[in-house]
GROMACS .gro file of C-alpha atoms in nm:
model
  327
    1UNK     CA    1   0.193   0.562  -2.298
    2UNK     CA    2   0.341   0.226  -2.309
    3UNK     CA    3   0.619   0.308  -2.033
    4UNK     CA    4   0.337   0.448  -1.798
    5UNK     CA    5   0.114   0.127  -1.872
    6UNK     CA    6   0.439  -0.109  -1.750
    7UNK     CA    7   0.492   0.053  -1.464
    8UNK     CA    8   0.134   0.146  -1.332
    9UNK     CA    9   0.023  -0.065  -1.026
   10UNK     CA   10  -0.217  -0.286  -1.212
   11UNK     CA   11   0.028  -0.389  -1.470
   12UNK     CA   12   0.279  -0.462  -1.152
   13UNK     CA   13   0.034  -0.645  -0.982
   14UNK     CA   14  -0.067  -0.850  -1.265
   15UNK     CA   15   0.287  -0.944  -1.302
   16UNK     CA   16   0.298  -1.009  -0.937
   17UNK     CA   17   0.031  -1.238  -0.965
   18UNK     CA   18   0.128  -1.416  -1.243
   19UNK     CA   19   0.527  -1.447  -1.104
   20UNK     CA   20   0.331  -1.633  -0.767
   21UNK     CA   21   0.136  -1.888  -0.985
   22UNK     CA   22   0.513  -1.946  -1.164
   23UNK     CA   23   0.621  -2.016  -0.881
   24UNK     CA   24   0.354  -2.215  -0.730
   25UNK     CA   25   0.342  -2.400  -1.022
   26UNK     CA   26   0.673  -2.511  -1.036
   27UNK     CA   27   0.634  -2.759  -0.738
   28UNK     CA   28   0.224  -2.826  -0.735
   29UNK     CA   29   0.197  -2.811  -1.146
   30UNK     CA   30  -0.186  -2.856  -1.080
   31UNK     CA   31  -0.224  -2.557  -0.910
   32UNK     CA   32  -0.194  -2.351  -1.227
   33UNK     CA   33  -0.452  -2.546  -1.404
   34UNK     CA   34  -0.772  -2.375  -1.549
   35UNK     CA   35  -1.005  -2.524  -1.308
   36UNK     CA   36  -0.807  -2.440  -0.981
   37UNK     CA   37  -0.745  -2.085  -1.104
   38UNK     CA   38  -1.133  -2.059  -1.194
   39UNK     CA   39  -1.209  -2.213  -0.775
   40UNK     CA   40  -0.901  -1.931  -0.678
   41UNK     CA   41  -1.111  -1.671  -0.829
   42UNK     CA   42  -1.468  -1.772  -0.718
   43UNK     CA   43  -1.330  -1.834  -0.345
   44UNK     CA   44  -1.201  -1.450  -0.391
   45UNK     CA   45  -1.547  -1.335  -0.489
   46UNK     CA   46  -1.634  -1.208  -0.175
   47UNK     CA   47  -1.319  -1.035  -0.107
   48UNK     CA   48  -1.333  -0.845  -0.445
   49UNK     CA   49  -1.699  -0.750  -0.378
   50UNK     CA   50  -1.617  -0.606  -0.042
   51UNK     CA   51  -1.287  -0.410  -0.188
   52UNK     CA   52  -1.504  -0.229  -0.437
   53UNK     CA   53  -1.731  -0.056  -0.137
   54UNK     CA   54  -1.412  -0.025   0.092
   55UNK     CA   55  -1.214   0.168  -0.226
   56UNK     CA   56  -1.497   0.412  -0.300
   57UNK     CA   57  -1.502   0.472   0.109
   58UNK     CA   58  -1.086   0.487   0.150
   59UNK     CA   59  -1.106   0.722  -0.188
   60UNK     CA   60  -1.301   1.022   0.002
   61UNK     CA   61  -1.099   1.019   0.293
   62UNK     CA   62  -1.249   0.770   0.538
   63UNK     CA   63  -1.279   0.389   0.639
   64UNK     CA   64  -1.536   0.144   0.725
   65UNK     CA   65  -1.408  -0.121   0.934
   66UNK     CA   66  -1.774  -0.253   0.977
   67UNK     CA   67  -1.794  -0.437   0.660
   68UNK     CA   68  -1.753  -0.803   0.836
   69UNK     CA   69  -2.012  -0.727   1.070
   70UNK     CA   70  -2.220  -0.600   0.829
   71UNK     CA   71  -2.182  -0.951   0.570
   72UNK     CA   72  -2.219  -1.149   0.945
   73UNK     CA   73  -2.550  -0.981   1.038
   74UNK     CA   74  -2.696  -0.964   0.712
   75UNK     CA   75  -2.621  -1.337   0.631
   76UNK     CA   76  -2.746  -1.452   0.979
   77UNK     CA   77  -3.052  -1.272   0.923
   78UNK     CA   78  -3.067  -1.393   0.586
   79UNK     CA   79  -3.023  -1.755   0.667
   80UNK     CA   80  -3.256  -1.732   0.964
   81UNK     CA   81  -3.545  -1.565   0.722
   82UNK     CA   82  -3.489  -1.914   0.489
   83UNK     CA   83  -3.494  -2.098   0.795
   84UNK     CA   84  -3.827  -1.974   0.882
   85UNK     CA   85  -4.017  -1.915   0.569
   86UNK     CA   86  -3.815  -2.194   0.307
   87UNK     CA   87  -4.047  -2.139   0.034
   88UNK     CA   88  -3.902  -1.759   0.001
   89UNK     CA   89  -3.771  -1.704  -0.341
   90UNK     CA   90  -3.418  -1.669  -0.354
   91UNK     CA   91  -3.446  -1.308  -0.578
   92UNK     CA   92  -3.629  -1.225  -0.235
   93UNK     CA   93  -3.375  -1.315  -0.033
   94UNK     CA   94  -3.115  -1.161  -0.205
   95UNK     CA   95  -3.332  -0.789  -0.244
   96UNK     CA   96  -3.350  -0.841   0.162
   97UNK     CA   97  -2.982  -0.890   0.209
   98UNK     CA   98  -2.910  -0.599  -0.026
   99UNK     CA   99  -3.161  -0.362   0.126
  100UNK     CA  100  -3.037  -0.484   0.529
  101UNK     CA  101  -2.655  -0.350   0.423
  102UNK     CA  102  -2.765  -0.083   0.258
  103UNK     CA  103  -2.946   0.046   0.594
  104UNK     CA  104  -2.594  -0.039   0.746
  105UNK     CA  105  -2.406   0.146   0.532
  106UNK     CA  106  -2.646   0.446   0.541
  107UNK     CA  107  -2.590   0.446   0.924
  108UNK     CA  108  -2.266   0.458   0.908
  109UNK     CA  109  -2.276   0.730   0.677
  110UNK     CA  110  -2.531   0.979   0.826
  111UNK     CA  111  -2.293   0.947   1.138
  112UNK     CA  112  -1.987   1.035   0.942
  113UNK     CA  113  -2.162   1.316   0.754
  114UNK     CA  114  -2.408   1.467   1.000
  115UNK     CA  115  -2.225   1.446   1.336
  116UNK     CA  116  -1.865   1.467   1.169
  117UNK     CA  117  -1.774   1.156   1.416
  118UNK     CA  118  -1.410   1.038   1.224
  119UNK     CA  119  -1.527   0.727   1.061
  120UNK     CA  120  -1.286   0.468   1.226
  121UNK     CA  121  -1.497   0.584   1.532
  122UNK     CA  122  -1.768   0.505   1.407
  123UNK     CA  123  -1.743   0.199   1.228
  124UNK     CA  124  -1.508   0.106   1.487
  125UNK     CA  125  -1.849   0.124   1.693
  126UNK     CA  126  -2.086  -0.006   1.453
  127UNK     CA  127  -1.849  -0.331   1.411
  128UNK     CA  128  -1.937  -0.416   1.756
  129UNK     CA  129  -2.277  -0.348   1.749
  130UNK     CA  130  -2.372  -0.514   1.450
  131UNK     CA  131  -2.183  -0.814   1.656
  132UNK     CA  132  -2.390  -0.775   1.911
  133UNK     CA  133  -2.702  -0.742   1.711
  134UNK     CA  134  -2.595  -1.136   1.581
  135UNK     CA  135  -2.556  -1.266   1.896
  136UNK     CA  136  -2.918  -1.130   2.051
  137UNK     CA  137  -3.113  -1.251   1.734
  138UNK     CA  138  -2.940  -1.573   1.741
  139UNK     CA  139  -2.906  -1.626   2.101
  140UNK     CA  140  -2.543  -1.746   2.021
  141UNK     CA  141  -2.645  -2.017   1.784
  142UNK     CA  142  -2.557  -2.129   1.467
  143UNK     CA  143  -2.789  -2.188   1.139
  144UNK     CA  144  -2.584  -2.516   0.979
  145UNK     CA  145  -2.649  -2.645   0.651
  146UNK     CA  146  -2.924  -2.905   0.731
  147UNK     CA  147  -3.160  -2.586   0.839
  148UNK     CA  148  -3.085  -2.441   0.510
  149UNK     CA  149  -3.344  -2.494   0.185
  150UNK     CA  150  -3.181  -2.629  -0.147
  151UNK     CA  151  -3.261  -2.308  -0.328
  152UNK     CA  152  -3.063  -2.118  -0.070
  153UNK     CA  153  -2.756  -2.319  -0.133
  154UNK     CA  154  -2.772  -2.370  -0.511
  155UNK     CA  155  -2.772  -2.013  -0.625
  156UNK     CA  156  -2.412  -1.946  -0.575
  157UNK     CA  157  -2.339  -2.320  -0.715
  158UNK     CA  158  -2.482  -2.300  -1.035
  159UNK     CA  159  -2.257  -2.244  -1.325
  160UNK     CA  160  -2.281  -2.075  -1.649
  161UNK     CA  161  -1.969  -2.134  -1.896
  162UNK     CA  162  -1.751  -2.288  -1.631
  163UNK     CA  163  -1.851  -2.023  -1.379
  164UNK     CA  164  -2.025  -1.990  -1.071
  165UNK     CA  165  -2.259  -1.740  -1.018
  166UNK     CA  166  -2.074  -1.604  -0.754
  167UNK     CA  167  -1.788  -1.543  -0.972
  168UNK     CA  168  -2.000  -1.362  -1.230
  169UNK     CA  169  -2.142  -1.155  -0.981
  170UNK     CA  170  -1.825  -1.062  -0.896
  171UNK     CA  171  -1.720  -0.998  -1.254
  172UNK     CA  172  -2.019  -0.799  -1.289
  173UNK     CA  173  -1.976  -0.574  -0.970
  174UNK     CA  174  -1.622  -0.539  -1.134
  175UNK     CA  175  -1.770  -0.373  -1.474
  176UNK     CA  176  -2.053  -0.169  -1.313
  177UNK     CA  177  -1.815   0.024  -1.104
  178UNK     CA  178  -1.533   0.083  -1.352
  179UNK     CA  179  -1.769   0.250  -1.556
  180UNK     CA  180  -1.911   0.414  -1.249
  181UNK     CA  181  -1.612   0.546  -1.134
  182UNK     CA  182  -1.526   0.682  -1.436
  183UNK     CA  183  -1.792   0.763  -1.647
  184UNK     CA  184  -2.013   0.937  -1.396
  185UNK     CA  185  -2.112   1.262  -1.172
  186UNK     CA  186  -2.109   1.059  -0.852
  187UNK     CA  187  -1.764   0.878  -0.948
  188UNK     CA  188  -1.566   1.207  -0.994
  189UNK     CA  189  -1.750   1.367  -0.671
  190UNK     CA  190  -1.559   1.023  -0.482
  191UNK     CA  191  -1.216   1.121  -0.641
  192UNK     CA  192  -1.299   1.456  -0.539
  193UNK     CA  193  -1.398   1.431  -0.191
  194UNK     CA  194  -1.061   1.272  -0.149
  195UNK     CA  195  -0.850   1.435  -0.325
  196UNK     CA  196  -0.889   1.794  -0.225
  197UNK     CA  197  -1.173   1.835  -0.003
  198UNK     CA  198  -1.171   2.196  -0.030
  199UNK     CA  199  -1.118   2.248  -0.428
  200UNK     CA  200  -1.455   2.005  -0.396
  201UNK     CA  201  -1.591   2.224  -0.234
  202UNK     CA  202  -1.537   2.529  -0.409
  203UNK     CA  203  -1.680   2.326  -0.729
  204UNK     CA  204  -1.994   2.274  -0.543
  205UNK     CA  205  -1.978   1.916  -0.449
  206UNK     CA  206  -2.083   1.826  -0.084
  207UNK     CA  207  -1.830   1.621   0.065
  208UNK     CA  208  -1.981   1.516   0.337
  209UNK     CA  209  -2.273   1.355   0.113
  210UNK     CA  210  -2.014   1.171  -0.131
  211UNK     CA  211  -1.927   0.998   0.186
  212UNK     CA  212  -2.259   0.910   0.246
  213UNK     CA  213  -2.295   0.771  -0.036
  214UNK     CA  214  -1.966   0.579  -0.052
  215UNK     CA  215  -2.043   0.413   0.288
  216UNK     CA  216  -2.411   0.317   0.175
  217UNK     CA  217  -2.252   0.120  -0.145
  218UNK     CA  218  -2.044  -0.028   0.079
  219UNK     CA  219  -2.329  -0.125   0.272
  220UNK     CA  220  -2.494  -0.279  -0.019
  221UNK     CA  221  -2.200  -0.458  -0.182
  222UNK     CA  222  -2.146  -0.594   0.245
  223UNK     CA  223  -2.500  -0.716   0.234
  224UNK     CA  224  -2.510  -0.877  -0.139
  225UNK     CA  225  -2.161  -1.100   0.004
  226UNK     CA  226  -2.363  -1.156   0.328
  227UNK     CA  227  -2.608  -1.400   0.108
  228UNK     CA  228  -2.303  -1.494  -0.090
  229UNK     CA  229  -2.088  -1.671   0.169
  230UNK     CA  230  -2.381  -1.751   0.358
  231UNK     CA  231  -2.538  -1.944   0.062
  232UNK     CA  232  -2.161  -2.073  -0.055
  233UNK     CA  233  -2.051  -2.206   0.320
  234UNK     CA  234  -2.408  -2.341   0.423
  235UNK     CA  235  -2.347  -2.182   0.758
  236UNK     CA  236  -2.395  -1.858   1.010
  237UNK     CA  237  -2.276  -1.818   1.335
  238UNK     CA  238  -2.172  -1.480   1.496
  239UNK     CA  239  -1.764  -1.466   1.474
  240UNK     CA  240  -1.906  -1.557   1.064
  241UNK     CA  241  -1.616  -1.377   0.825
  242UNK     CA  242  -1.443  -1.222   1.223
  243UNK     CA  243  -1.090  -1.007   1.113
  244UNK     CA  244  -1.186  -1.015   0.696
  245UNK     CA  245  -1.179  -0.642   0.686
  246UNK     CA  246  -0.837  -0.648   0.706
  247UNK     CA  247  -0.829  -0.843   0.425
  248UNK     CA  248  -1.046  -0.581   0.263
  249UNK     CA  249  -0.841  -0.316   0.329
  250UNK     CA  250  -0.483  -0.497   0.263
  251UNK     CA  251  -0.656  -0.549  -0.054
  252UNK     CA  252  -0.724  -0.172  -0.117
  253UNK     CA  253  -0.412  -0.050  -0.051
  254UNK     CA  254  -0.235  -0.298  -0.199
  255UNK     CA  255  -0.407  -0.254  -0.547
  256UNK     CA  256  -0.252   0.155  -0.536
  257UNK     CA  257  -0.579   0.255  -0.342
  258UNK     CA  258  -0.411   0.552  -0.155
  259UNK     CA  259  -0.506   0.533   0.251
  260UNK     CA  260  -0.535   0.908   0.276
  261UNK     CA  261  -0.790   0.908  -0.019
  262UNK     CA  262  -0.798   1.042  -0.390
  263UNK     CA  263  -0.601   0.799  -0.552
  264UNK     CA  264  -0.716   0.425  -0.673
  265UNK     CA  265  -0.928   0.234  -0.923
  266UNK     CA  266  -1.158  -0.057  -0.932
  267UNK     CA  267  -0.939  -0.305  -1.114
  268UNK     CA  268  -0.619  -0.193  -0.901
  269UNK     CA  269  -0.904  -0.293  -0.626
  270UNK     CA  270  -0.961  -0.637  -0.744
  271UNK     CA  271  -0.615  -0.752  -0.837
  272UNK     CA  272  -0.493  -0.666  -0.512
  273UNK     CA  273  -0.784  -0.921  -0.357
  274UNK     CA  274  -0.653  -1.176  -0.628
  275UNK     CA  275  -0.292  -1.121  -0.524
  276UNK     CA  276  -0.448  -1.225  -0.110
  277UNK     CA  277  -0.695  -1.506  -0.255
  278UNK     CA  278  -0.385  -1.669  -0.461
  279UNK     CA  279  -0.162  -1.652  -0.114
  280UNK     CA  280  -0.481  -1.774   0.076
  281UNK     CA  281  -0.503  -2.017  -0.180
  282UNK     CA  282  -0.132  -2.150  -0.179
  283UNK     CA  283  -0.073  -2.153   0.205
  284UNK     CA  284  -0.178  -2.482   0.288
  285UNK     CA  285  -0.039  -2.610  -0.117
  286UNK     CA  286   0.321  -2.490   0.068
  287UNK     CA  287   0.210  -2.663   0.432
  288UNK     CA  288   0.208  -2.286   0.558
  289UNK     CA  289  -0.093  -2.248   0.834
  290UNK     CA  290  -0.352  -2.039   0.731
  291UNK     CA  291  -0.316  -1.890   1.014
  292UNK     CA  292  -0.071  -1.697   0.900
  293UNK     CA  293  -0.259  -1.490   0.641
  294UNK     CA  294  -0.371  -1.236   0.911
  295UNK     CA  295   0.025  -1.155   0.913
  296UNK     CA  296   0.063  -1.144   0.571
  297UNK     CA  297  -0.215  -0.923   0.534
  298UNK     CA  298  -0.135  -0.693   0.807
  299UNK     CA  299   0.265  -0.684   0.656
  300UNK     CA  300   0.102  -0.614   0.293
  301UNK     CA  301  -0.092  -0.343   0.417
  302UNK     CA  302   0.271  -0.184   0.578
  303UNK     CA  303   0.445  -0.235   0.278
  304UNK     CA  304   0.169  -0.126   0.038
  305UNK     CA  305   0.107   0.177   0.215
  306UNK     CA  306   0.528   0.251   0.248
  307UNK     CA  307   0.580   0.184  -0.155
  308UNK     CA  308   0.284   0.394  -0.208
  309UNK     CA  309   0.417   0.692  -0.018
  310UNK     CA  310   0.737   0.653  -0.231
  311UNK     CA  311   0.640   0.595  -0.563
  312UNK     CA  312   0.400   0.851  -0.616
  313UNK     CA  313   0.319   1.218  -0.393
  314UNK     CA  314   0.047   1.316  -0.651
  315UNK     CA  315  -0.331   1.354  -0.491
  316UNK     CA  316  -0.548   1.154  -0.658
  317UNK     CA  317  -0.746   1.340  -0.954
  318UNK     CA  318  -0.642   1.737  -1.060
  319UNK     CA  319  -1.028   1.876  -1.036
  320UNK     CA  320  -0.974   2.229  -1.022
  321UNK     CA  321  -0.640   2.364  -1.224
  322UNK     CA  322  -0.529   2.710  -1.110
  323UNK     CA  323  -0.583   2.962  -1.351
  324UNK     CA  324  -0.285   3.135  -1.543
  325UNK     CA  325  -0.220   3.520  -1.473
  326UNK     CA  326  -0.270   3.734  -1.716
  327UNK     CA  327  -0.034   3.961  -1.838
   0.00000   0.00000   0.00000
C-alpha cells in the first residue's frame, strides 16, 4: 500500500510541486510564503475548475477543445447582462452563467452522441462559433471595468479565512467531484465509457449518453469560470482566456489523466493545474516571458502523454472480470 501510494502520480506530482517551490524559493525566499502560495492557488482557480469538466470528457474517450470559448462567451454575456441591468443580483448572474455553459456543453454533446461527429470535430467547430457568437453580440468591443457594478467585481474578492471565494469555489468543485467520481452511478458509467466501451456496453450503460453528460458538466464548470475571471479581471473582450484549453488539457494529462480515456482522477486533475499555475506563477519571478508558457504547456502535454504510455498499459477501471471456466 505504502509503495503504490509513493509512486502513484499524485504523490509524484505533489513532490514535483513542492521540489519547484524549493527551488523557487531558494533565490525569491518570498515566493514560498503563505500569502503568495494562497494568490498561486486562487490565480489557478479557473484552471482547476476547467480540468475537472475536461477530465470527466478525456475519461470517456473524447475532448472538448471549446471550453475557452465557452468561459469567453458566457463571461461577455455575463458582463454585458450587469452592464445593462446593474441592479441584478449577483446569485442571478452566476445561475445565468451556469445555465449559458451548460446549453454549450449540451450542444456539444448531443452532436457527439447523436450524429457520432468525433468530438475534436466538433468542438473544434463549436470553438469558433462560440468566437464568433462574441464578436456579433459585442460588435468587437470590450466591457472594461468602469462598465462593471461593484457587486459584480466583489464576489470573487471577498475572503473567508484568508481565502477568496474563488479559491473556495474551487476547493469545493474539487470535493463534489471526488466523491462524484467515485461514489456514484454516473462516475463509474465515465470510467466505463472510457475504459472499455464495449464491456460498457454489455453492462447496460449507454456510452454515448455518459458523453453527453461529461460534455454538459464541462459546460457548466466553463460557464461558472466564465463569471469567475470575468468578475476577477474586470474585463471581456472576444480573444478573453484565447489558447487556455491547452492549458486545460496539459493539465489533464499531466495529472495521469490518460488521453485515450479510462484512466485519471480529480485530484491527479488539480495538481497537474497547480504544477502549470506555480510555472505561470514563477516565469516572470525567473525574468522568463510568459510567453513562453504556451511551450511549456504544449512540451508537458508530450512528455505527460510519453511517461504515461510507459509507466502504465492498464485501461482505466476493470468493470467486467471474465468469468473462470468451470471444470
Amino acid at each position: 500500500m505504502l509503495k503504490r501510494l509513493m509512486t502513484s502520480r499524485e504523490s509524484l506530482l505533489c513532490a514535483a510541486i513542492i521540489l519547484l517551490l524549493v527551488l523557487i524559493s531558494t533565490r525569491f525566499p518570498a515566493f514560498a510564503a503563505p500569502s503568495n502560495l494562497a494568490r498561486v492557488f486562487n490565480d489557478t482557480s479557473p484552471l482547476i475548475l476547467l480540468a475537472i469538466g475536461q477530465m470527466i470528457v478525456i475519461l470517456t474517450k473524447c475532448i472538448d477543445l471549446s471550453v475557452a470559448a465557452n468561459l469567453a462567451l458566457t463571461g461577455m454575456v455575463v458582463a454585458m447582462i450587469n452592464v445593462a441591468a446593474p441592479g441584478l443580483p449577483v446569485p442571478v448572474i452566476i445561475a445565468v452563467a451556469i445555465g449559458l455553459g451548460t446549453f454549450l456543453g449540451m450542444i456539444n454533446g448531443l452532436l457527439v452522441w447523436k450524429l457520432a461527429i468525433p468530438p475534436i470535430v466538433v468542438t473544434l467547430g463549436t470553438m469558433t462559433i462560440f468566437r464568433g457568437i462574441i464578436f456579433v453580440i459585442s460588435d468587437g468591443k470590450w466591457v472594461n471595468s468602469h462598465e462593471i457594478s461593484d457587486p459584480f467585481k466583489a464576489f470573487t474578492r471577498a475572503e473567508f479565512l484568508g481565502l477568496p471565494t474563488m479559491s473556495w469555489i474551487a476547493l469545493a468543485a474539487v470535493g463534489l467531484f471526488s466523491v462524484v467520481m467515485s461514489r456514484t452511478t454516473l462516475g463509474r458509467a465515465f470510467y466505463a465509457a472510457g475504459g472499455n466501451p464495449h464491456a460498457a456496453t454489455y453492462a447496460g450503460i449507454n456510452v454515448g449518453q455518459s458523453q453527453f453528460w461529461a460534455f454538459t458538466i464541462s459546460g457548466a464548470l466553463a460557464g461558472l469560470t466564465g463569471y469567475l475571471w470575468v468578475s476577477r479581471y474586470a474585463v471581456a473582450y472576444v480573444d478573453l482566456a484565447g489558447g487556455f484549453e491547452l492549458d486545460v488539457v496539459a493539465a489533464c494529462v499531466i495529472g495521469g489523466v490518460a488521453i485515450m480515456g479510462g484512466v485519471g482522477t480529480v485530484a491527479g486533475a488539480m495538481l497537474g493545474a497547480l504544477f502549470l499555475g506555480v510555472i505561470k506563477n514563477a516565469l516572470p519571478v525567473v525574468d522568463i516571458s510568459p510567453f513562453w508558457q504556451l511551450a511549456i504547456s504544449g512540451g508537458a502535454i508530450i512528455i505527460a502523454v510519453a511517461l504515461n504510455a510507459q509507466a502504465s498499459r492498464e485501461k482505466g477501471r476493470i468493470i467486467l472480470k471474465p468469468t473462470e471456466p468451470s471444470a
